[in-house]
Short mmCIF file of C-alpha atoms and ligand atoms in Angstrom, two decimals:
data_model
loop_
_atom_site.label_atom_id
_atom_site.label_comp_id
_atom_site.label_asym_id
_atom_site.label_seq_id
_atom_site.Cartn_x
_atom_site.Cartn_y
_atom_site.Cartn_z
CA UNK V 160 -23.76 -20.20 7.62
CA UNK V 161 -22.51 -23.50 9.41
CA UNK V 162 -19.88 -22.25 11.56
CA UNK V 163 -16.72 -24.06 11.36
CA UNK V 164 -16.81 -26.66 14.07
CA UNK V 165 -15.11 -25.16 17.18
CA UNK V 166 -14.87 -25.86 21.38
CA UNK V 167 -16.25 -22.98 23.81
CA UNK V 168 -15.62 -22.78 27.45
CA UNK V 169 -18.12 -21.63 29.04
CA UNK V 170 -17.36 -19.83 32.89
CA UNK V 171 -20.64 -19.19 34.65
CA UNK V 172 -21.98 -19.93 38.23
CA UNK V 173 -25.32 -19.60 36.97
CA UNK V 174 -26.63 -23.61 36.06
CA UNK V 175 -29.56 -21.97 34.55
CA UNK V 176 -27.12 -19.90 32.08
CA UNK V 177 -25.02 -22.33 31.29
CA UNK V 178 -27.60 -24.99 30.53
CA UNK V 179 -29.33 -22.26 28.59
CA UNK V 180 -25.89 -21.51 26.32
CA UNK V 181 -24.87 -24.94 26.30
CA UNK V 182 -27.88 -25.87 24.38
CA UNK V 183 -28.21 -22.83 22.25
CA UNK V 184 -24.50 -23.53 21.18
CA UNK V 185 -24.32 -26.63 20.66
CA UNK V 186 -27.44 -26.71 18.77
CA UNK V 187 -25.31 -24.46 16.40
CA UNK V 188 -22.58 -27.45 16.17
CA UNK V 189 -20.08 -26.18 18.89
CA UNK V 190 -18.68 -28.70 21.51
CA UNK V 191 -19.34 -27.13 25.01
CA UNK V 192 -17.50 -27.33 28.18
CA UNK V 193 -18.94 -25.75 31.69
CA UNK V 194 -17.62 -24.24 35.05
CA UNK V 195 -18.78 -22.81 37.38
CA UNK V 196 -15.56 -21.36 39.38
CA UNK V 197 -12.69 -19.41 38.06
CA UNK V 198 -10.48 -21.98 39.89
CA UNK V 199 -12.63 -24.75 37.61
CA UNK V 200 -12.16 -22.94 34.53
CA UNK V 201 -9.05 -22.59 34.42
CA UNK V 202 -7.66 -25.59 35.04
CA UNK V 203 -10.28 -27.06 32.26
CA UNK V 204 -8.05 -24.67 30.19
CA UNK V 205 -4.96 -25.29 31.06
CA UNK V 206 -6.14 -28.99 30.16
CA UNK V 207 -7.71 -28.60 27.04
CA UNK V 208 -8.06 -27.26 23.40
CA UNK V 209 -10.77 -24.33 23.33
CA UNK V 210 -11.33 -22.28 20.82
CA UNK V 211 -13.18 -19.09 22.71
CA UNK V 212 -14.60 -18.94 26.56
CA UNK V 213 -17.39 -17.54 27.88
CA UNK V 214 -16.92 -15.63 31.08
CA UNK V 215 -18.93 -14.38 33.90
CA UNK V 216 -17.63 -10.89 35.19
CA UNK V 217 -18.56 -11.50 38.56
CA UNK V 218 -17.59 -15.50 39.67
CA UNK V 219 -18.16 -17.07 43.47
CA UNK V 220 -14.44 -17.11 43.59
CA UNK V 221 -12.94 -14.46 41.34
CA UNK V 222 -13.50 -11.26 39.64
CA UNK V 223 -14.18 -12.23 36.00
CA UNK V 224 -11.78 -9.47 35.42
CA UNK V 225 -8.97 -11.28 37.10
CA UNK V 226 -9.64 -14.63 35.35
CA UNK V 227 -9.31 -12.80 32.17
CA UNK V 228 -5.68 -11.38 33.07
CA UNK V 229 -4.55 -15.06 33.91
CA UNK V 230 -6.60 -16.57 30.36
CA UNK V 231 -4.25 -13.59 28.71
CA UNK V 232 -1.34 -14.32 30.17
CA UNK V 233 -1.87 -18.34 29.19
CA UNK V 234 -2.90 -17.49 25.60
CA UNK V 235 -3.25 -14.34 24.26
CA UNK V 236 -5.15 -14.73 21.18
CA UNK V 237 -7.83 -16.53 22.70
CA UNK V 238 -10.66 -14.95 21.96
CA UNK V 239 -12.88 -14.18 25.22
CA UNK V 240 -16.44 -13.14 25.24
CA UNK V 241 -17.84 -11.70 29.01
CA UNK V 242 -21.12 -12.33 30.19
CA UNK V 243 -22.23 -10.09 32.29
CA UNK V 244 -25.53 -8.42 34.29
CA UNK V 245 -26.69 -5.20 33.61
CA UNK V 246 -25.65 -3.32 36.76
CA UNK V 247 -22.07 -4.09 35.53
CA UNK V 248 -21.57 -2.60 32.09
CA UNK V 249 -19.16 -0.63 33.11
CA UNK V 250 -16.62 -3.68 34.10
CA UNK V 251 -17.27 -5.15 31.10
CA UNK V 252 -16.19 -2.25 28.81
CA UNK V 253 -13.21 -1.90 30.81
CA UNK V 254 -12.91 -5.63 30.26
CA UNK V 255 -12.77 -5.19 26.75
CA UNK V 256 -10.51 -2.62 26.92
CA UNK V 257 -8.29 -5.25 28.84
CA UNK V 258 -8.41 -7.72 25.80
CA UNK V 259 -11.61 -9.55 26.30
CA UNK V 260 -13.09 -10.03 23.02
CA UNK V 261 -16.75 -8.90 23.03
CA UNK V 262 -19.50 -8.16 26.56
CA UNK V 263 -22.98 -9.46 26.35
CA UNK V 264 -25.69 -8.80 29.27
CA UNK V 265 -27.69 -11.66 30.87
CA UNK V 266 -30.46 -11.95 30.02
CA UNK V 267 -29.18 -12.69 26.59
CA UNK V 268 -30.65 -12.49 22.87
CA UNK V 269 -29.43 -16.09 20.79
CA UNK V 270 -28.55 -13.96 17.98
CA UNK V 271 -26.47 -11.73 19.51
CA UNK V 272 -24.27 -14.50 21.14
CA UNK V 273 -24.39 -16.21 18.26
CA UNK V 274 -22.79 -13.83 16.52
CA UNK V 275 -20.50 -12.58 18.69
CA UNK V 276 -19.32 -16.31 18.48
CA UNK V 277 -19.18 -16.42 15.20
CA UNK V 278 -17.52 -13.24 15.01
CA UNK V 279 -14.53 -14.16 17.46
CA UNK V 280 -14.08 -17.49 15.42
CA UNK V 281 -13.34 -15.32 12.44
CA UNK V 282 -11.16 -13.30 14.48
CA UNK V 283 -9.04 -16.37 15.49
CA UNK V 284 -8.68 -17.62 12.16
CA UNK V 285 -7.38 -13.70 11.08
CA UNK V 286 -4.92 -13.67 13.91
CA UNK V 287 -3.56 -17.33 12.95
CA UNK V 288 -3.26 -15.98 8.96
CA UNK V 289 -2.02 -13.10 10.37
CA UNK V 290 0.55 -14.83 12.48
CA UNK V 291 1.75 -17.14 9.91
CA UNK V 292 2.73 -14.29 7.89
CA UNK V 293 4.86 -12.44 10.27
CA UNK V 294 6.64 -15.47 10.55
CA UNK V 295 7.28 -15.88 7.08
CA UNK V 296 8.09 -11.72 7.15
CA UNK V 297 10.59 -12.46 10.58
CA UNK V 298 12.18 -15.67 8.89
CA UNK V 299 13.54 -13.64 6.04
CA UNK V 300 12.82 -15.16 3.25
CA UNK V 301 10.03 -12.88 2.01
CA UNK V 302 11.99 -9.84 2.05
CA UNK V 303 15.89 -8.34 1.47
CA UNK V 304 17.02 -6.00 3.93
CA UNK V 305 13.19 -3.19 3.76
CA UNK V 306 12.02 -4.69 0.52
CA UNK V 307 9.07 -7.01 1.16
CA UNK V 308 8.15 -9.39 -1.65
CA UNK V 309 7.50 -13.33 -1.37
CA UNK V 310 5.98 -13.10 -5.36
CA UNK V 311 8.32 -14.42 -8.06
CA UNK V 312 9.39 -11.58 -9.78
CA UNK V 313 10.21 -10.30 -6.47
CA UNK V 314 12.39 -13.14 -5.30
CA UNK V 315 13.98 -12.57 -9.05
CA UNK V 316 14.83 -9.50 -7.86
CA UNK V 317 16.49 -10.59 -4.42
CA UNK V 318 18.14 -12.98 -6.48
CA UNK V 319 19.40 -10.28 -9.05
CA UNK V 320 20.56 -8.00 -6.04
CA UNK V 321 22.34 -10.56 -3.81
CA UNK V 322 24.63 -11.32 -6.92
CA UNK V 323 24.98 -7.90 -8.87
CA UNK V 324 25.41 -6.01 -5.94
CA UNK V 325 29.01 -7.25 -4.88
CA UNK V 326 30.92 -5.65 -8.16
CA UNK V 327 31.39 -1.77 -9.28
CA UNK V 328 28.75 -2.36 -12.24
CA UNK V 329 26.13 0.79 -13.26
CA UNK V 330 22.92 -0.30 -11.99
CA UNK V 331 19.72 1.04 -13.91
CA UNK V 332 16.43 0.76 -12.01
CA UNK V 333 12.93 1.63 -13.86
CA UNK V 334 9.68 1.46 -12.56
CA UNK V 335 6.54 3.40 -11.86
CA UNK V 336 6.49 5.36 -8.99
CA UNK V 337 6.62 3.91 -5.83
CA UNK V 338 7.42 0.32 -6.94
CA UNK V 339 10.59 0.87 -4.88
CA UNK V 340 13.44 1.77 -6.64
CA UNK V 341 15.13 3.66 -3.56
CA UNK V 342 15.08 0.33 -1.78
CA UNK V 343 16.49 -1.52 -4.44
CA UNK V 344 19.18 1.03 -4.84
CA UNK V 345 20.08 1.36 -1.47
CA UNK V 346 19.83 -2.75 -1.44
CA UNK V 347 22.64 -2.76 -4.18
CA UNK V 348 24.99 -0.40 -1.60
CA UNK V 349 23.89 -2.65 1.52
CA UNK V 350 25.00 -5.86 -0.30
CA UNK V 351 28.18 -4.76 -1.50
CA UNK V 352 31.92 -4.07 -0.19
CA UNK V 353 31.10 -0.02 -0.10
CA UNK V 354 28.28 -0.14 2.43
CA UNK V 355 29.87 1.57 5.17
CA UNK V 356 30.94 4.41 3.19
CA UNK V 357 28.29 7.03 1.87
CA UNK V 358 24.84 6.40 -0.04
CA UNK V 359 24.55 9.75 -1.62
CA UNK V 360 21.26 10.50 -3.42
CA UNK V 361 21.02 13.17 -6.44
CA UNK V 362 17.74 14.19 -7.49
CA UNK V 363 18.58 15.03 -11.32
CA UNK V 364 15.02 16.88 -11.65
CA UNK V 365 14.33 20.03 -11.50
CA UNK V 366 17.76 21.75 -11.03
CA UNK V 367 19.09 24.35 -13.33
CA UNK V 368 21.72 22.66 -14.73
CA UNK V 369 24.83 24.86 -13.84
CA UNK V 370 23.60 24.51 -10.13
CA UNK V 371 23.22 20.37 -10.62
CA UNK V 372 26.33 20.69 -11.80
CA UNK V 373 28.34 22.72 -9.27
CA UNK V 374 26.22 19.94 -6.85
CA UNK V 375 28.03 17.24 -8.54
CA UNK V 376 31.59 17.96 -9.22
CA UNK V 377 31.97 20.71 -6.67
CA UNK V 378 33.92 23.85 -7.16
CA UNK V 379 36.68 26.24 -6.89
CA UNK V 380 37.09 29.55 -5.18
CA UNK V 381 35.98 32.27 -7.44
CA UNK V 382 34.22 29.90 -10.21
CA UNK V 383 31.24 31.90 -10.58
CA UNK V 384 29.75 34.92 -8.12
CA UNK V 385 29.56 33.69 -5.36
CA UNK V 386 31.71 30.84 -4.87
CA UNK V 387 33.85 32.86 -2.36
CA UNK V 388 34.69 29.43 -0.37
CA UNK V 389 35.88 25.85 -2.88
CA UNK V 390 32.83 22.98 -2.55
CA UNK V 391 33.49 19.42 -2.94
CA UNK V 392 30.52 18.01 -4.78
CA UNK V 393 28.40 15.03 -4.47
CA UNK V 394 30.70 12.62 -6.58
CA UNK V 395 33.79 13.48 -4.06
CA UNK V 396 31.44 12.90 -1.08
CA UNK V 397 30.47 9.56 -2.40
CA UNK V 398 33.78 8.42 -3.01
CA UNK V 399 34.33 5.07 -2.16
CA UNK V 400 30.38 4.65 -2.10
CA UNK V 401 27.67 5.14 -4.35
CA UNK V 402 25.77 7.62 -5.51
CA UNK V 403 21.99 7.39 -6.97
CA UNK V 404 20.28 9.38 -9.41
CA UNK V 405 16.85 9.42 -8.99
CA UNK V 406 14.42 10.79 -12.32
CA UNK V 407 18.29 10.17 -14.78
CA UNK V 408 15.96 11.31 -17.11
CA UNK V 409 15.12 14.81 -16.27
CA UNK V 410 19.34 15.18 -16.62
CA UNK V 411 19.59 18.23 -19.02
CA UNK V 412 21.62 16.62 -22.30
CA UNK V 413 24.65 19.25 -21.25
CA UNK V 414 24.96 17.76 -17.69
CA UNK V 415 24.61 14.23 -19.08
CA UNK V 416 27.99 14.52 -21.39
CA UNK V 417 29.68 15.36 -18.14
CA UNK V 418 28.12 12.52 -16.30
CA UNK V 419 29.26 10.40 -18.98
CA UNK V 420 32.78 11.07 -18.59
CA UNK V 421 32.29 10.60 -15.02
CA UNK V 422 31.58 7.23 -15.61
CA UNK V 423 34.03 6.50 -17.90
CA UNK V 424 37.17 8.16 -16.46
CA UNK V 425 36.26 8.30 -13.29
CA UNK V 426 37.55 11.58 -13.18
CA UNK V 427 36.07 14.94 -13.29
CA UNK V 428 36.69 19.02 -12.54
CA UNK V 429 35.74 21.12 -10.23
CA UNK V 430 33.84 23.61 -11.82
CA UNK V 431 36.47 26.71 -12.70
CA UNK V 432 38.80 24.33 -11.58
CA UNK V 433 42.49 22.77 -13.73
CA UNK V 434 42.60 19.32 -11.83
CA UNK V 435 40.88 16.41 -12.34
CA UNK V 436 39.96 14.55 -9.13
CA UNK V 437 39.55 11.01 -9.24
CA UNK V 438 36.63 9.11 -7.55
CA UNK V 439 36.12 5.10 -6.87
CA UNK V 440 31.67 5.61 -7.02
CA UNK V 441 29.43 2.94 -7.94
CA UNK V 442 26.95 4.68 -10.32
CA UNK V 443 22.66 3.66 -9.86
CA UNK V 444 20.70 5.55 -11.92
CA UNK V 445 16.80 5.22 -11.53
CA UNK V 446 13.57 6.46 -13.32
CA UNK V 447 10.10 5.68 -13.66
CA UNK V 448 9.72 6.80 -17.33
CA UNK V 449 10.90 4.36 -20.33
CA UNK V 450 14.25 5.61 -20.97
CA UNK V 451 15.09 3.99 -24.17
CA UNK V 452 11.74 6.18 -25.41
CA UNK V 453 13.06 9.38 -23.78
CA UNK V 454 16.52 8.78 -25.55
CA UNK V 455 14.75 7.76 -29.05
CA UNK V 456 12.90 11.11 -28.61
CA UNK V 457 16.15 12.89 -28.57
CA UNK V 458 16.42 13.70 -24.92
CA UNK V 459 19.03 11.47 -23.10
CA UNK V 460 21.87 10.51 -25.01
CA UNK V 461 22.25 7.26 -26.28
CA UNK V 462 25.93 6.52 -25.31
CA UNK V 463 25.03 7.69 -21.80
CA UNK V 464 22.05 5.20 -21.75
CA UNK V 465 23.78 1.99 -22.66
CA UNK V 466 26.58 3.06 -20.57
CA UNK V 467 23.76 3.14 -17.70
CA UNK V 468 22.19 0.40 -18.77
CA UNK V 469 24.71 -2.13 -17.89
CA UNK V 470 22.29 -3.97 -15.52
CA UNK V 471 18.89 -3.30 -15.56
CA UNK V 472 16.67 -3.92 -12.81
CA UNK V 473 12.79 -3.58 -13.87
CA UNK V 474 10.54 -3.19 -11.28
CA UNK V 475 6.97 -5.06 -11.21
CA UNK V 476 4.12 -2.55 -10.87
CA UNK V 477 1.84 -3.97 -7.49
CA UNK V 478 -0.83 -4.82 -9.71
CA UNK V 479 1.10 -7.24 -11.41
CA UNK V 480 2.31 -8.86 -8.05
CA UNK V 481 -1.10 -9.22 -5.97
CA UNK V 482 -0.33 -12.02 -4.20
CA UNK V 483 2.49 -9.40 -2.52
CA UNK V 484 -0.30 -7.69 -1.08
CA UNK V 485 -0.98 -9.24 2.39
CA UNK V 486 2.53 -9.64 3.11
CA UNK V 487 2.66 -5.91 2.20
CA UNK V 488 -0.33 -5.07 4.62
CA UNK V 489 1.40 -6.85 7.43
CA UNK V 490 4.47 -5.35 7.37
CA UNK V 491 2.51 -1.75 6.87
CA UNK V 492 0.30 -2.87 9.99
CA UNK V 493 3.57 -3.69 12.00
CA UNK V 494 5.16 -0.64 11.25
CA UNK V 495 2.43 1.57 11.96
CA UNK V 496 1.10 -0.28 14.57
CA UNK V 497 4.00 0.42 16.52
CA UNK V 498 4.58 4.17 15.86
CA UNK V 499 0.79 4.22 17.08
CA UNK V 500 1.00 2.10 19.82
CA UNK V 501 -1.79 -0.47 18.24
CA UNK V 502 -0.54 -3.80 18.59
CA UNK V 503 -1.63 -6.79 16.95
CA UNK V 504 -3.97 -4.89 14.13
CA UNK V 505 -5.66 -7.20 11.33
CA UNK V 506 -7.60 -7.25 8.12
CA UNK V 507 -10.66 -8.91 7.68
CA UNK V 508 -11.19 -10.73 4.81
CA UNK V 509 -13.87 -7.68 3.10
CA UNK V 510 -11.05 -5.39 3.88
CA UNK V 511 -8.25 -7.20 1.96
CA UNK V 512 -10.82 -8.12 -1.18
CA UNK V 513 -10.85 -4.59 -1.76
CA UNK V 514 -7.12 -3.72 -1.78
CA UNK V 515 -6.34 -7.02 -4.04
CA UNK V 516 -9.63 -5.97 -6.21
CA UNK V 517 -7.86 -2.29 -6.43
CA UNK V 518 -5.21 -1.27 -9.44
CA UNK V 519 -2.89 0.84 -7.17
CA UNK V 520 -1.90 3.58 -9.46
CA UNK V 521 0.51 4.68 -6.71
CA UNK V 522 2.16 1.07 -5.88
CA UNK V 523 3.18 0.23 -2.99
CA UNK V 524 3.63 3.60 -1.88
CA UNK V 525 0.14 4.18 -2.10
CA UNK V 526 -0.62 0.53 -0.17
CA UNK V 527 1.52 2.10 2.63
CA UNK V 528 -0.43 5.44 3.04
CA UNK V 529 -3.68 3.67 3.26
CA UNK V 530 -2.39 1.26 5.66
CA UNK V 531 -1.40 4.63 7.53
CA UNK V 532 -4.65 6.10 7.61
CA UNK V 533 -6.34 2.93 8.35
CA UNK V 534 -4.21 2.53 11.18
CA UNK V 535 -4.34 5.52 12.90
CA UNK V 536 -7.89 5.52 12.02
CA UNK V 537 -8.77 2.12 13.75
CA UNK V 538 -10.61 2.04 16.85
CA UNK V 539 -10.36 -1.87 17.60
CA UNK V 540 -8.00 -4.52 16.56
CA UNK V 541 -9.61 -5.05 13.22
CA UNK V 542 -9.77 -2.98 10.02
CA UNK V 543 -12.98 -3.44 8.23
CA UNK V 544 -13.65 -1.90 5.07
CA UNK V 545 -14.85 1.01 5.95
CA UNK V 546 -11.51 2.09 6.96
CA UNK V 547 -10.58 1.79 3.29
CA UNK V 548 -11.01 4.78 1.23
CA UNK V 549 -13.74 5.37 -0.98
CA UNK V 550 -11.24 5.66 -4.06
CA UNK V 551 -10.20 2.74 -3.50
CA UNK V 552 -13.30 0.84 -3.52
CA UNK V 553 -15.06 2.74 -5.63
CA UNK V 554 -13.93 1.24 -9.02
CA UNK V 555 -12.03 -2.34 -8.52
CA UNK V 556 -11.80 -3.41 -11.81
CA UNK V 557 -10.66 0.42 -13.50
CA UNK V 558 -7.54 0.47 -15.06
CA UNK V 559 -6.06 3.27 -17.24
CA UNK V 560 -4.28 1.52 -20.30
CA UNK V 561 -0.32 2.46 -20.55
CA UNK V 562 0.84 6.01 -21.87
CA UNK V 563 2.47 5.52 -25.23
CA UNK V 564 3.88 9.03 -26.94
CA UNK V 565 4.77 8.10 -30.22
CA UNK V 566 8.20 10.26 -31.19
CA UNK V 567 6.70 12.47 -33.37
CA UNK V 568 4.43 13.78 -29.98
CA UNK V 569 0.46 13.89 -29.77
CA UNK V 570 -1.68 16.46 -29.94
CA UNK V 571 -2.36 17.01 -25.89
CA UNK V 572 -5.18 18.64 -25.93
CA UNK V 573 -6.78 16.59 -28.57
CA UNK V 574 -5.67 13.75 -27.48
CA UNK V 575 -7.24 14.33 -23.71
CA UNK V 576 -10.35 15.79 -25.11
CA UNK V 577 -10.76 12.39 -26.87
CA UNK V 578 -10.50 10.52 -23.72
CA UNK V 579 -12.99 12.59 -22.25
CA UNK V 580 -15.21 12.37 -24.79
CA UNK V 581 -14.92 8.25 -24.33
CA UNK V 582 -15.52 8.58 -20.76
CA UNK V 583 -18.26 10.34 -20.74
CA UNK V 584 -20.04 8.49 -23.24
CA UNK V 585 -19.10 5.52 -21.56
CA UNK V 586 -20.43 7.00 -17.91
CA UNK V 587 -23.78 7.29 -20.08
CA UNK V 588 -23.96 3.97 -21.46
CA UNK V 589 -23.44 2.32 -18.06
CA UNK V 590 -26.14 4.39 -16.31
CA UNK V 591 -28.25 3.89 -19.25
CA UNK V 592 -28.88 7.51 -20.42
CA UNK V 593 -29.50 9.34 -17.16
CA UNK V 594 -27.50 11.93 -16.97
CA UNK V 595 -27.77 12.56 -12.98
CA UNK V 596 -26.08 8.64 -12.70
CA UNK V 597 -23.65 9.07 -15.34
CA UNK V 598 -22.69 12.07 -13.89
CA UNK V 599 -22.25 10.23 -10.26
CA UNK V 600 -20.22 7.50 -11.65
CA UNK V 601 -17.45 9.85 -13.13
CA UNK V 602 -17.72 11.87 -9.64
CA UNK V 603 -18.37 14.99 -11.50
CA UNK V 604 -21.25 17.72 -11.13
CA UNK V 605 -24.51 16.74 -13.10
CA UNK V 606 -23.95 20.24 -14.13
CA UNK V 607 -20.35 19.55 -15.34
CA UNK V 608 -21.43 16.95 -17.48
CA UNK V 609 -24.01 18.45 -19.08
CA UNK V 610 -22.02 21.59 -19.99
CA UNK V 611 -19.35 18.91 -21.40
CA UNK V 612 -22.09 16.74 -23.08
CA UNK V 613 -22.46 20.21 -25.22
CA UNK V 614 -19.66 21.30 -25.36
CA UNK V 615 -18.60 17.77 -27.53
CA UNK V 616 -21.84 17.63 -28.88
CA UNK V 617 -22.31 13.89 -27.41
CA UNK V 618 -24.74 12.12 -28.94
CA UNK V 619 -27.72 11.66 -26.11
CA UNK V 620 -27.71 8.10 -25.64
CA UNK V 621 -31.53 7.05 -25.34
CA UNK V 622 -33.01 4.72 -22.65
CA UNK V 623 -34.27 1.81 -24.65
CA UNK V 624 -36.90 2.63 -26.90
CA UNK V 625 -36.57 5.99 -27.85
CA UNK V 626 -34.48 7.12 -30.72
CA UNK V 627 -31.58 8.67 -30.64
CA UNK V 628 -32.00 12.32 -32.06
CA UNK V 629 -28.79 14.32 -32.47
CA UNK V 630 -29.27 17.82 -30.11
CA UNK V 631 -29.83 19.88 -33.57
CA UNK V 632 -32.65 17.43 -34.68
CA UNK V 633 -34.39 18.14 -31.08
CA UNK V 634 -37.25 20.68 -31.28
CA UNK V 635 -35.92 22.58 -28.89
CA UNK V 636 -32.20 22.51 -29.02
CA UNK V 637 -31.64 25.56 -26.79
CA UNK V 638 -31.93 24.42 -23.48
CA UNK V 639 -30.16 21.52 -21.94
CA UNK V 640 -29.73 18.06 -24.18
CA UNK V 641 -32.52 16.04 -22.38
CA UNK V 642 -30.85 12.74 -22.13
CA UNK V 643 -32.43 10.40 -20.52
CA UNK V 644 -34.58 10.95 -17.54
CA UNK V 645 -33.47 13.48 -15.00
CA UNK V 646 -35.57 11.84 -12.13
N1 LIG D 93 8.87 -4.14 -1.43
C1 LIG D 93 8.76 -3.21 -1.02
N2 LIG D 93 8.63 -3.43 0.41
C2 LIG D 93 8.03 -2.52 1.62
N3 LIG D 93 8.25 -1.04 1.19
C3 LIG D 93 8.09 -0.45 -0.08
C4 LIG D 93 8.55 -1.98 -0.95
N4 LIG D 93 8.05 -1.04 -2.10
C5 LIG D 93 7.83 0.35 -1.82
N5 LIG D 93 8.13 0.81 -0.03
C6 LIG D 93 7.52 1.68 0.11
O1 LIG D 93 6.80 2.85 -0.91
C7 LIG D 93 7.55 4.05 -0.41
C8 LIG D 93 8.06 4.49 -1.72
O2 LIG D 93 9.43 3.50 -2.04
P1 LIG D 93 11.01 4.74 -3.32
O3 LIG D 93 11.08 5.80 -2.43
O4 LIG D 93 11.30 3.89 -3.01
O5 LIG D 93 9.57 4.14 -4.58
P2 LIG D 93 9.99 4.97 -5.98
O6 LIG D 93 10.24 3.68 -6.83
O7 LIG D 93 11.78 5.37 -5.84
O8 LIG D 93 9.07 6.20 -5.89
P3 LIG D 93 9.52 7.75 -7.06
O9 LIG D 93 9.60 6.85 -8.31
O10 LIG D 93 7.97 7.96 -6.40
O11 LIG D 93 10.19 7.97 -6.91
C9 LIG D 93 8.71 3.97 0.49
O12 LIG D 93 8.27 4.15 2.16
C10 LIG D 93 8.90 2.46 0.28
O13 LIG D 93 8.96 2.32 1.70
MG1 LIG D 94 12.13 7.48 -5.57
#
């Protein structure tokens, strides 16, 4: 690999070391200057442009570690490699804690020096890219509040929010899990004149209808057993503000009717009450299923669907806006780096490649978790592919196709078995018929795979040259089917 040409300053008082290093580095294409004392070295640095410094730990006029401090003050991103004699390794290690990039010992190995310099240059490049992305984030053109995104789809979204936020119009936000629906709902609120009033989230799922309704509308004293005191509902609490229905598709049909009334009349009654209460609320709803399909299946009221669907925001899944991944990564590196007191973290290009190749079924939330984990586990300022979880790296191109349930439903078990069969056959195919390898590809135990092959009566795929016998044609079909060689 030819290194990108760059300029290196060597600060060492031993001429012989300077000369040897200079010859080595010049031979590899770098421009090199040398200095014999700390004072001279710092002067050179102040005058010229350097991409890396090799710094002796023991200089005649000052300790290398102090010089390192001065260099850090001049340029926090300049990679500094310490040169040390065997006796002083401890101080060199201390220096790396103080921001030296690396150290090597005298007498040095040429390969080691070149490798360290190459890494240092790569890191400098990373830090530069990192800073550019950070600047973009800071400039605010690639974000709206806490929502990060520079892709055309996200910019269009920011535009829509900015234009539609000031009105009271109902908004329906659709998107897969983890795409940022709640963030977008909050942005609508924040960019409206209601921003100083309440933003109330209703988790529409899994509450029994009675409880959900008493939460929403409140109740009067004695409305039901246990209603000892009157209680205000969420609609009243959200008055003049915004009410956000998360997972609106889960709301029971009977409650949907009552919700429709509030949207149309802007009034309701507490449970057990006779007095109508007027409210001024903005309603935002979110769903991670296709609400139209739920409606067509008869589980969501058509009139409510059209009432909600005045402004519809479709949040793109992360795999459809992968150009946002670097930006999001930096955002989360900053966020979790700050929390863990690990400033200046960067992701190496191979690690980023893995993130870019993955299909992100859990969207931004999943990416955030992956970065948080990497930050917590990282022991130096670079995050490499080793800190990316296996499942992210494992199957870069694999994507589960979108699932559409027809209106007359499906035979769940048959469909699932059909899928299992197809994946097993595909894995056997990919493994050249070797069961053990196929089991590895599927991350299941070979015995489990073998059982499934038997259960589903899967035709063993023979290695080339062998005939594709069906199990029952096997001379001894009572024993496990010999699919390929079981090395
Ligand atoms: N564009 C984005 N920029 C920054 N963070 C984001 C973005 N999108 C999502 N997140 C983060 O991902 C996580 C999930 O976001 P959020 O809760 O808004 O998703 P959701 O679509 O409501 O998911 P679910 O359907 O599972 O409720 C949050 O921690 C949020 O901060
Ligand atoms: Mg949510």
